PDB file of C-alpha atoms in Angstrom:
ATOM      1  CA  UNK A   1     -27.827 -24.391 -16.336  1.00  0.00           C
ATOM      2  CA  UNK A   2     -27.482 -23.103 -12.782  1.00  0.00           C
ATOM      3  CA  UNK A   3     -25.844 -19.915 -14.032  1.00  0.00           C
ATOM      4  CA  UNK A   4     -28.578 -19.413 -16.622  1.00  0.00           C
ATOM      5  CA  UNK A   5     -31.313 -19.938 -14.036  1.00  0.00           C
ATOM      6  CA  UNK A   6     -29.582 -17.557 -11.625  1.00  0.00           C
ATOM      7  CA  UNK A   7     -29.263 -14.867 -14.282  1.00  0.00           C
ATOM      8  CA  UNK A   8     -32.897 -15.126 -15.358  1.00  0.00           C
ATOM      9  CA  UNK A   9     -34.374 -15.238 -11.836  1.00  0.00           C
ATOM     10  CA  UNK A  10     -35.931 -12.243 -10.123  1.00  0.00           C
ATOM     11  CA  UNK A  11     -36.345 -13.627  -6.583  1.00  0.00           C
ATOM     12  CA  UNK A  12     -33.414 -15.732  -5.383  1.00  0.00           C
ATOM     13  CA  UNK A  13     -32.918 -17.556  -2.087  1.00  0.00           C
ATOM     14  CA  UNK A  14     -29.359 -18.611  -1.255  1.00  0.00           C
ATOM     15  CA  UNK A  15     -28.491 -20.725   1.825  1.00  0.00           C
ATOM     16  CA  UNK A  16     -24.782 -21.068   2.552  1.00  0.00           C
ATOM     17  CA  UNK A  17     -23.100 -23.076   5.293  1.00  0.00           C
ATOM     18  CA  UNK A  18     -19.894 -21.485   6.606  1.00  0.00           C
ATOM     19  CA  UNK A  19     -17.120 -23.849   7.803  1.00  0.00           C
ATOM     20  CA  UNK A  20     -16.029 -26.249   5.091  1.00  0.00           C
ATOM     21  CA  UNK A  21     -18.272 -24.488   2.574  1.00  0.00           C
ATOM     22  CA  UNK A  22     -17.173 -20.848   2.413  1.00  0.00           C
ATOM     23  CA  UNK A  23     -13.879 -21.316   4.256  1.00  0.00           C
ATOM     24  CA  UNK A  24     -11.511 -24.210   4.851  1.00  0.00           C
ATOM     25  CA  UNK A  25     -11.080 -25.882   8.223  1.00  0.00           C
ATOM     26  CA  UNK A  26      -8.430 -24.648  10.654  1.00  0.00           C
ATOM     27  CA  UNK A  27      -6.911 -26.137  13.812  1.00  0.00           C
ATOM     28  CA  UNK A  28      -8.336 -23.228  15.795  1.00  0.00           C
ATOM     29  CA  UNK A  29     -11.973 -22.373  14.901  1.00  0.00           C
ATOM     30  CA  UNK A  30     -11.218 -18.709  15.646  1.00  0.00           C
ATOM     31  CA  UNK A  31      -8.788 -18.629  12.719  1.00  0.00           C
ATOM     32  CA  UNK A  32     -11.476 -19.303  10.094  1.00  0.00           C
ATOM     33  CA  UNK A  33     -12.459 -15.653   9.703  1.00  0.00           C
ATOM     34  CA  UNK A  34     -13.465 -14.421   6.227  1.00  0.00           C
ATOM     35  CA  UNK A  35     -10.615 -13.364   3.955  1.00  0.00           C
ATOM     36  CA  UNK A  36     -10.706 -10.614   1.313  1.00  0.00           C
ATOM     37  CA  UNK A  37     -11.929 -12.944  -1.429  1.00  0.00           C
ATOM     38  CA  UNK A  38     -14.867 -14.196   0.633  1.00  0.00           C
ATOM     39  CA  UNK A  39     -15.798 -10.687   1.736  1.00  0.00           C
ATOM     40  CA  UNK A  40     -15.880  -9.611  -1.899  1.00  0.00           C
ATOM     41  CA  UNK A  41     -18.142 -12.540  -2.822  1.00  0.00           C
ATOM     42  CA  UNK A  42     -20.539 -11.922   0.072  1.00  0.00           C
ATOM     43  CA  UNK A  43     -20.638  -8.227  -0.742  1.00  0.00           C
ATOM     44  CA  UNK A  44     -21.468  -8.996  -4.366  1.00  0.00           C
ATOM     45  CA  UNK A  45     -24.248 -11.442  -3.494  1.00  0.00           C
ATOM     46  CA  UNK A  46     -25.879  -9.243  -0.873  1.00  0.00           C
ATOM     47  CA  UNK A  47     -25.633  -6.080  -2.970  1.00  0.00           C
ATOM     48  CA  UNK A  48     -28.005  -7.569  -5.556  1.00  0.00           C
ATOM     49  CA  UNK A  49     -31.551  -6.683  -4.508  1.00  0.00           C
ATOM     50  CA  UNK A  50     -32.825  -9.867  -6.170  1.00  0.00           C
ATOM     51  CA  UNK A  51     -30.905 -11.993  -3.653  1.00  0.00           C
ATOM     52  CA  UNK A  52     -31.885 -13.058  -0.149  1.00  0.00           C
ATOM     53  CA  UNK A  53     -28.710 -14.608   1.269  1.00  0.00           C
ATOM     54  CA  UNK A  54     -28.689 -16.663   4.471  1.00  0.00           C
ATOM     55  CA  UNK A  55     -25.606 -17.924   6.275  1.00  0.00           C
ATOM     56  CA  UNK A  56     -26.793 -21.144   7.915  1.00  0.00           C
ATOM     57  CA  UNK A  57     -24.098 -22.388  10.260  1.00  0.00           C
ATOM     58  CA  UNK A  58     -23.249 -24.288  13.398  1.00  0.00           C
ATOM     59  CA  UNK A  59     -21.295 -21.241  14.529  1.00  0.00           C
ATOM     60  CA  UNK A  60     -22.563 -19.224  17.452  1.00  0.00           C
ATOM     61  CA  UNK A  61     -24.338 -15.954  16.728  1.00  0.00           C
ATOM     62  CA  UNK A  62     -21.621 -13.764  18.267  1.00  0.00           C
ATOM     63  CA  UNK A  63     -18.948 -15.070  15.931  1.00  0.00           C
ATOM     64  CA  UNK A  64     -21.176 -14.807  12.855  1.00  0.00           C
ATOM     65  CA  UNK A  65     -22.092 -11.253  13.791  1.00  0.00           C
ATOM     66  CA  UNK A  66     -18.440 -10.351  14.373  1.00  0.00           C
ATOM     67  CA  UNK A  67     -17.275 -11.760  11.042  1.00  0.00           C
ATOM     68  CA  UNK A  68     -20.240 -11.094   8.732  1.00  0.00           C
ATOM     69  CA  UNK A  69     -22.465  -8.656  10.582  1.00  0.00           C
ATOM     70  CA  UNK A  70     -21.561  -5.716   8.348  1.00  0.00           C
ATOM     71  CA  UNK A  71     -23.279  -7.380   5.377  1.00  0.00           C
ATOM     72  CA  UNK A  72     -27.078  -7.373   4.828  1.00  0.00           C
ATOM     73  CA  UNK A  73     -27.334 -11.096   5.470  1.00  0.00           C
ATOM     74  CA  UNK A  74     -29.905 -13.309   7.141  1.00  0.00           C
ATOM     75  CA  UNK A  75     -28.379 -15.580   9.781  1.00  0.00           C
ATOM     76  CA  UNK A  76     -29.215 -19.024  11.131  1.00  0.00           C
ATOM     77  CA  UNK A  77     -26.760 -19.896  13.915  1.00  0.00           C
ATOM     78  CA  UNK A  78     -26.059 -22.931  16.107  1.00  0.00           C
ATOM     79  CA  UNK A  79     -27.673 -25.302  13.582  1.00  0.00           C
ATOM     80  CA  UNK A  80     -30.991 -23.465  13.727  1.00  0.00           C
ATOM     81  CA  UNK A  81     -31.176 -22.460  17.385  1.00  0.00           C
ATOM     82  CA  UNK A  82     -30.808 -18.736  16.705  1.00  0.00           C
ATOM     83  CA  UNK A  83     -32.104 -16.904  13.639  1.00  0.00           C
ATOM     84  CA  UNK A  84     -31.950 -13.304  12.500  1.00  0.00           C
ATOM     85  CA  UNK A  85     -33.407 -11.621   9.449  1.00  0.00           C
ATOM     86  CA  UNK A  86     -31.356  -8.704   8.173  1.00  0.00           C
ATOM     87  CA  UNK A  87     -32.144  -5.535  10.087  1.00  0.00           C
ATOM     88  CA  UNK A  88     -34.013  -7.407  12.820  1.00  0.00           C
ATOM     89  CA  UNK A  89     -33.133  -8.887  16.221  1.00  0.00           C
ATOM     90  CA  UNK A  90     -32.048 -12.434  16.989  1.00  0.00           C
ATOM     91  CA  UNK A  91     -34.885 -14.876  17.649  1.00  0.00           C
ATOM     92  CA  UNK A  92     -35.014 -18.110  19.625  1.00  0.00           C
ATOM     93  CA  UNK A  93     -37.555 -20.944  19.218  1.00  0.00           C
ATOM     94  CA  UNK A  94     -39.902 -21.640  22.105  1.00  0.00           C
ATOM     95  CA  UNK A  95     -39.218 -24.539  24.441  1.00  0.00           C
ATOM     96  CA  UNK A  96     -35.415 -24.611  24.344  1.00  0.00           C
ATOM     97  CA  UNK A  97     -33.328 -24.918  27.495  1.00  0.00           C
ATOM     98  CA  UNK A  98     -29.729 -25.684  28.370  1.00  0.00           C
ATOM     99  CA  UNK A  99     -30.225 -27.265  31.794  1.00  0.00           C
ATOM    100  CA  UNK A 100     -28.428 -30.345  30.503  1.00  0.00           C
ATOM    101  CA  UNK A 101     -25.115 -28.604  29.831  1.00  0.00           C
ATOM    102  CA  UNK A 102     -23.489 -29.098  33.237  1.00  0.00           C
ATOM    103  CA  UNK A 103     -23.850 -32.881  33.083  1.00  0.00           C
ATOM    104  CA  UNK A 104     -22.600 -33.124  29.504  1.00  0.00           C
ATOM    105  CA  UNK A 105     -19.773 -30.634  30.097  1.00  0.00           C
ATOM    106  CA  UNK A 106     -18.450 -32.848  32.923  1.00  0.00           C
ATOM    107  CA  UNK A 107     -18.265 -35.789  30.508  1.00  0.00           C
ATOM    108  CA  UNK A 108     -16.527 -33.741  27.813  1.00  0.00           C
ATOM    109  CA  UNK A 109     -13.990 -32.433  30.342  1.00  0.00           C
ATOM    110  CA  UNK A 110     -13.100 -36.007  31.268  1.00  0.00           C
ATOM    111  CA  UNK A 111     -12.233 -36.672  27.627  1.00  0.00           C
ATOM    112  CA  UNK A 112     -10.281 -33.417  27.350  1.00  0.00           C
ATOM    113  CA  UNK A 113      -8.168 -34.522  30.320  1.00  0.00           C
ATOM    114  CA  UNK A 114      -7.564 -37.900  28.652  1.00  0.00           C
ATOM    115  CA  UNK A 115      -6.867 -36.502  25.186  1.00  0.00           C
ATOM    116  CA  UNK A 116      -4.037 -33.944  24.756  1.00  0.00           C
ATOM    117  CA  UNK A 117      -4.899 -31.358  22.099  1.00  0.00           C
ATOM    118  CA  UNK A 118      -8.668 -31.630  22.462  1.00  0.00           C
ATOM    119  CA  UNK A 119     -10.816 -28.794  23.796  1.00  0.00           C
ATOM    120  CA  UNK A 120     -14.423 -27.798  24.439  1.00  0.00           C
ATOM    121  CA  UNK A 121     -16.296 -25.032  22.643  1.00  0.00           C
ATOM    122  CA  UNK A 122     -19.387 -23.772  24.433  1.00  0.00           C
ATOM    123  CA  UNK A 123     -22.285 -22.176  22.570  1.00  0.00           C
ATOM    124  CA  UNK A 124     -25.551 -20.867  24.002  1.00  0.00           C
ATOM    125  CA  UNK A 125     -27.429 -24.115  23.453  1.00  0.00           C
ATOM    126  CA  UNK A 126     -24.803 -26.675  22.511  1.00  0.00           C
ATOM    127  CA  UNK A 127     -21.405 -28.054  23.499  1.00  0.00           C
ATOM    128  CA  UNK A 128     -18.676 -29.109  21.063  1.00  0.00           C
ATOM    129  CA  UNK A 129     -15.661 -31.354  21.640  1.00  0.00           C
ATOM    130  CA  UNK A 130     -12.861 -30.584  19.141  1.00  0.00           C
ATOM    131  CA  UNK A 131     -10.088 -33.057  18.352  1.00  0.00           C
ATOM    132  CA  UNK A 132      -8.442 -31.689  15.194  1.00  0.00           C
ATOM    133  CA  UNK A 133      -5.175 -31.080  17.096  1.00  0.00           C
ATOM    134  CA  UNK A 134      -5.147 -34.565  18.637  1.00  0.00           C
ATOM    135  CA  UNK A 135      -2.544 -37.125  17.547  1.00  0.00           C
ATOM    136  CA  UNK A 136      -3.749 -39.250  14.623  1.00  0.00           C
ATOM    137  CA  UNK A 137      -5.208 -42.505  15.881  1.00  0.00           C
ATOM    138  CA  UNK A 138      -5.851 -41.297  19.406  1.00  0.00           C
ATOM    139  CA  UNK A 139      -8.507 -38.835  18.227  1.00  0.00           C
ATOM    140  CA  UNK A 140     -10.349 -41.533  16.289  1.00  0.00           C
ATOM    141  CA  UNK A 141     -10.205 -43.865  19.277  1.00  0.00           C
ATOM    142  CA  UNK A 142     -11.508 -41.243  21.685  1.00  0.00           C
ATOM    143  CA  UNK A 143     -14.306 -40.091  19.392  1.00  0.00           C
ATOM    144  CA  UNK A 144     -15.692 -43.627  19.233  1.00  0.00           C
ATOM    145  CA  UNK A 145     -15.583 -43.883  23.021  1.00  0.00           C
ATOM    146  CA  UNK A 146     -17.073 -40.429  23.518  1.00  0.00           C
ATOM    147  CA  UNK A 147     -19.947 -40.738  21.050  1.00  0.00           C
ATOM    148  CA  UNK A 148     -20.917 -44.109  22.505  1.00  0.00           C
ATOM    149  CA  UNK A 149     -20.819 -42.639  26.023  1.00  0.00           C
ATOM    150  CA  UNK A 150     -22.819 -39.559  25.047  1.00  0.00           C
ATOM    151  CA  UNK A 151     -25.483 -41.466  23.115  1.00  0.00           C
ATOM    152  CA  UNK A 152     -26.024 -43.719  26.132  1.00  0.00           C
ATOM    153  CA  UNK A 153     -26.297 -40.759  28.526  1.00  0.00           C
ATOM    154  CA  UNK A 154     -28.568 -38.685  26.259  1.00  0.00           C
ATOM    155  CA  UNK A 155     -30.909 -41.507  25.198  1.00  0.00           C
ATOM    156  CA  UNK A 156     -33.795 -40.058  27.243  1.00  0.00           C
ATOM    157  CA  UNK A 157     -32.800 -36.368  27.206  1.00  0.00           C
ATOM    158  CA  UNK A 158     -34.118 -35.023  23.854  1.00  0.00           C
ATOM    159  CA  UNK A 159     -30.541 -34.303  22.827  1.00  0.00           C
ATOM    160  CA  UNK A 160     -28.740 -35.033  19.579  1.00  0.00           C
ATOM    161  CA  UNK A 161     -25.117 -36.191  19.397  1.00  0.00           C
ATOM    162  CA  UNK A 162     -23.659 -35.117  16.051  1.00  0.00           C
ATOM    163  CA  UNK A 163     -20.279 -36.010  14.550  1.00  0.00           C
ATOM    164  CA  UNK A 164     -18.683 -33.441  12.257  1.00  0.00           C
ATOM    165  CA  UNK A 165     -15.237 -32.777  10.827  1.00  0.00           C
ATOM    166  CA  UNK A 166     -13.013 -33.539  13.849  1.00  0.00           C
ATOM    167  CA  UNK A 167     -15.787 -32.513  16.242  1.00  0.00           C
ATOM    168  CA  UNK A 168     -18.667 -34.036  18.143  1.00  0.00           C
ATOM    169  CA  UNK A 169     -21.479 -31.713  19.154  1.00  0.00           C
ATOM    170  CA  UNK A 170     -24.358 -32.118  21.595  1.00  0.00           C
ATOM    171  CA  UNK A 171     -27.484 -30.020  21.047  1.00  0.00           C
ATOM    172  CA  UNK A 172     -31.242 -30.077  21.387  1.00  0.00           C
ATOM    173  CA  UNK A 173     -32.951 -32.535  19.047  1.00  0.00           C
ATOM    174  CA  UNK A 174     -35.935 -30.183  18.674  1.00  0.00           C
ATOM    175  CA  UNK A 175     -34.310 -27.897  16.102  1.00  0.00           C
ATOM    176  CA  UNK A 176     -31.988 -28.300  13.128  1.00  0.00           C
ATOM    177  CA  UNK A 177     -30.890 -26.356  10.067  1.00  0.00           C
ATOM    178  CA  UNK A 178     -33.703 -27.744   7.953  1.00  0.00           C
ATOM    179  CA  UNK A 179     -36.450 -26.723  10.377  1.00  0.00           C
ATOM    180  CA  UNK A 180     -35.030 -23.203  10.500  1.00  0.00           C
ATOM    181  CA  UNK A 181     -34.479 -22.890   6.744  1.00  0.00           C
ATOM    182  CA  UNK A 182     -37.945 -24.169   5.887  1.00  0.00           C
ATOM    183  CA  UNK A 183     -39.533 -21.237   7.725  1.00  0.00           C
ATOM    184  CA  UNK A 184     -37.740 -18.850   5.386  1.00  0.00           C
ATOM    185  CA  UNK A 185     -38.615 -20.502   2.107  1.00  0.00           C
ATOM    186  CA  UNK A 186     -40.533 -18.127  -0.147  1.00  0.00           C
ATOM    187  CA  UNK A 187     -43.037 -19.648  -2.586  1.00  0.00           C
ATOM    188  CA  UNK A 188     -42.415 -16.778  -4.997  1.00  0.00           C
ATOM    189  CA  UNK A 189     -38.700 -17.622  -5.264  1.00  0.00           C
ATOM    190  CA  UNK A 190     -37.704 -18.663  -8.775  1.00  0.00           C
ATOM    191  CA  UNK A 191     -34.131 -19.633  -7.867  1.00  0.00           C
ATOM    192  CA  UNK A 192     -33.052 -21.481  -4.710  1.00  0.00           C
ATOM    193  CA  UNK A 193     -29.532 -22.612  -3.894  1.00  0.00           C
ATOM    194  CA  UNK A 194     -28.319 -24.463  -0.779  1.00  0.00           C
ATOM    195  CA  UNK A 195     -24.687 -25.482  -0.227  1.00  0.00           C
ATOM    196  CA  UNK A 196     -23.208 -27.372   2.723  1.00  0.00           C
ATOM    197  CA  UNK A 197     -20.461 -29.836   3.576  1.00  0.00           C
ATOM    198  CA  UNK A 198     -21.481 -32.121   6.454  1.00  0.00           C
ATOM    199  CA  UNK A 199     -24.350 -34.220   7.766  1.00  0.00           C
ATOM    200  CA  UNK A 200     -26.004 -31.279   9.540  1.00  0.00           C
ATOM    201  CA  UNK A 201     -26.569 -29.738   6.111  1.00  0.00           C
ATOM    202  CA  UNK A 202     -28.535 -32.799   5.032  1.00  0.00           C
ATOM    203  CA  UNK A 203     -31.491 -31.369   6.976  1.00  0.00           C
ATOM    204  CA  UNK A 204     -31.235 -28.227   4.852  1.00  0.00           C
ATOM    205  CA  UNK A 205     -31.149 -30.238   1.636  1.00  0.00           C
ATOM    206  CA  UNK A 206     -34.203 -32.259   2.703  1.00  0.00           C
ATOM    207  CA  UNK A 207     -36.145 -29.070   3.433  1.00  0.00           C
ATOM    208  CA  UNK A 208     -35.571 -27.602  -0.025  1.00  0.00           C
ATOM    209  CA  UNK A 209     -38.285 -27.793  -2.729  1.00  0.00           C
ATOM    210  CA  UNK A 210     -37.716 -29.736  -5.937  1.00  0.00           C
ATOM    211  CA  UNK A 211     -36.678 -26.645  -7.909  1.00  0.00           C
ATOM    212  CA  UNK A 212     -33.714 -25.980  -5.607  1.00  0.00           C
ATOM    213  CA  UNK A 213     -30.083 -26.520  -6.531  1.00  0.00           C
ATOM    214  CA  UNK A 214     -28.616 -28.452  -3.582  1.00  0.00           C
ATOM    215  CA  UNK A 215     -24.845 -28.903  -3.546  1.00  0.00           C
ATOM    216  CA  UNK A 216     -22.735 -31.047  -1.264  1.00  0.00           C
ATOM    217  CA  UNK A 217     -19.133 -30.028  -0.618  1.00  0.00           C
ATOM    218  CA  UNK A 218     -17.223 -33.316  -0.744  1.00  0.00           C
ATOM    219  CA  UNK A 219     -18.149 -36.682  -2.186  1.00  0.00           C
ATOM    220  CA  UNK A 220     -19.765 -38.370   0.809  1.00  0.00           C
ATOM    221  CA  UNK A 221     -23.260 -39.782   0.396  1.00  0.00           C
ATOM    222  CA  UNK A 222     -25.800 -36.962   0.402  1.00  0.00           C
ATOM    223  CA  UNK A 223     -29.374 -35.910  -0.310  1.00  0.00           C
ATOM    224  CA  UNK A 224     -27.957 -33.085  -2.423  1.00  0.00           C
ATOM    225  CA  UNK A 225     -28.383 -33.235  -6.202  1.00  0.00           C
ATOM    226  CA  UNK A 226     -24.836 -32.115  -7.013  1.00  0.00           C
ATOM    227  CA  UNK A 227     -21.424 -31.886  -5.415  1.00  0.00           C
ATOM    228  CA  UNK A 228     -18.179 -29.941  -5.581  1.00  0.00           C
ATOM    229  CA  UNK A 229     -14.835 -31.004  -4.151  1.00  0.00           C
ATOM    230  CA  UNK A 230     -14.046 -28.220  -1.692  1.00  0.00           C
ATOM    231  CA  UNK A 231     -14.709 -24.662  -0.520  1.00  0.00           C
ATOM    232  CA  UNK A 232     -12.510 -23.243  -3.290  1.00  0.00           C
ATOM    233  CA  UNK A 233     -14.914 -24.643  -5.868  1.00  0.00           C
ATOM    234  CA  UNK A 234     -17.826 -23.114  -3.928  1.00  0.00           C
ATOM    235  CA  UNK A 235     -16.174 -19.724  -4.180  1.00  0.00           C
ATOM    236  CA  UNK A 236     -15.512 -20.277  -7.877  1.00  0.00           C
ATOM    237  CA  UNK A 237     -19.197 -21.063  -8.437  1.00  0.00           C
ATOM    238  CA  UNK A 238     -20.423 -18.066  -6.446  1.00  0.00           C
ATOM    239  CA  UNK A 239     -18.027 -15.782  -8.331  1.00  0.00           C
ATOM    240  CA  UNK A 240     -19.308 -17.167 -11.620  1.00  0.00           C
ATOM    241  CA  UNK A 241     -22.861 -16.395 -10.499  1.00  0.00           C
ATOM    242  CA  UNK A 242     -21.863 -12.802  -9.828  1.00  0.00           C
ATOM    243  CA  UNK A 243     -20.368 -12.566 -13.326  1.00  0.00           C
ATOM    244  CA  UNK A 244     -23.311 -14.186 -15.114  1.00  0.00           C
TER     245      UNK A 244
END
């Protein structure tokens, strides 16, 4: 039914998360660059004038631009902090600041020193503690300690502590993927698709109208209507759309 609706639509909106959705996870986030297959899929989707394709990711804008900037895509970066319509400049919501980063960075560095294999990724308006390379068991122990510590510290700071796939991220609570995506919803769209793999994508799913196809990557509890097992199945679906 999705393929039929895609084929018959004349104004399509497609929202795609990146890590875990279009590519698999890697020990080093810098190694998750698009491969030839993904580039071919993105090229096919964006070449169709009926499609408005948005990459909606927790990645920072520099990395998204480096990897996908040659395609006529819309971008939502850092979970909604930065946004960019194709052909236009990056935009930032009013009222954001990162004055809190020094205090939170000090806490994260303490946990890096206590946890071999962990490291900090710094974005414009968020900080991420990665533990994918940490010894099994120790990473799970530290993440419980760290999230408890961070939630206590940030209780009065308008910050959100988010757990992802072997990461914990601290960002402003003012903005999320759903808030950003909702601004770009077009009432004239007759086909809407949103795909994502973790809890940050739940905000996107919630923001979608009832006609939208919302797809969760993985079988965890979700607001999405449907699910697929992994990013390979996402690619298979997108390729089928291009062939429909």
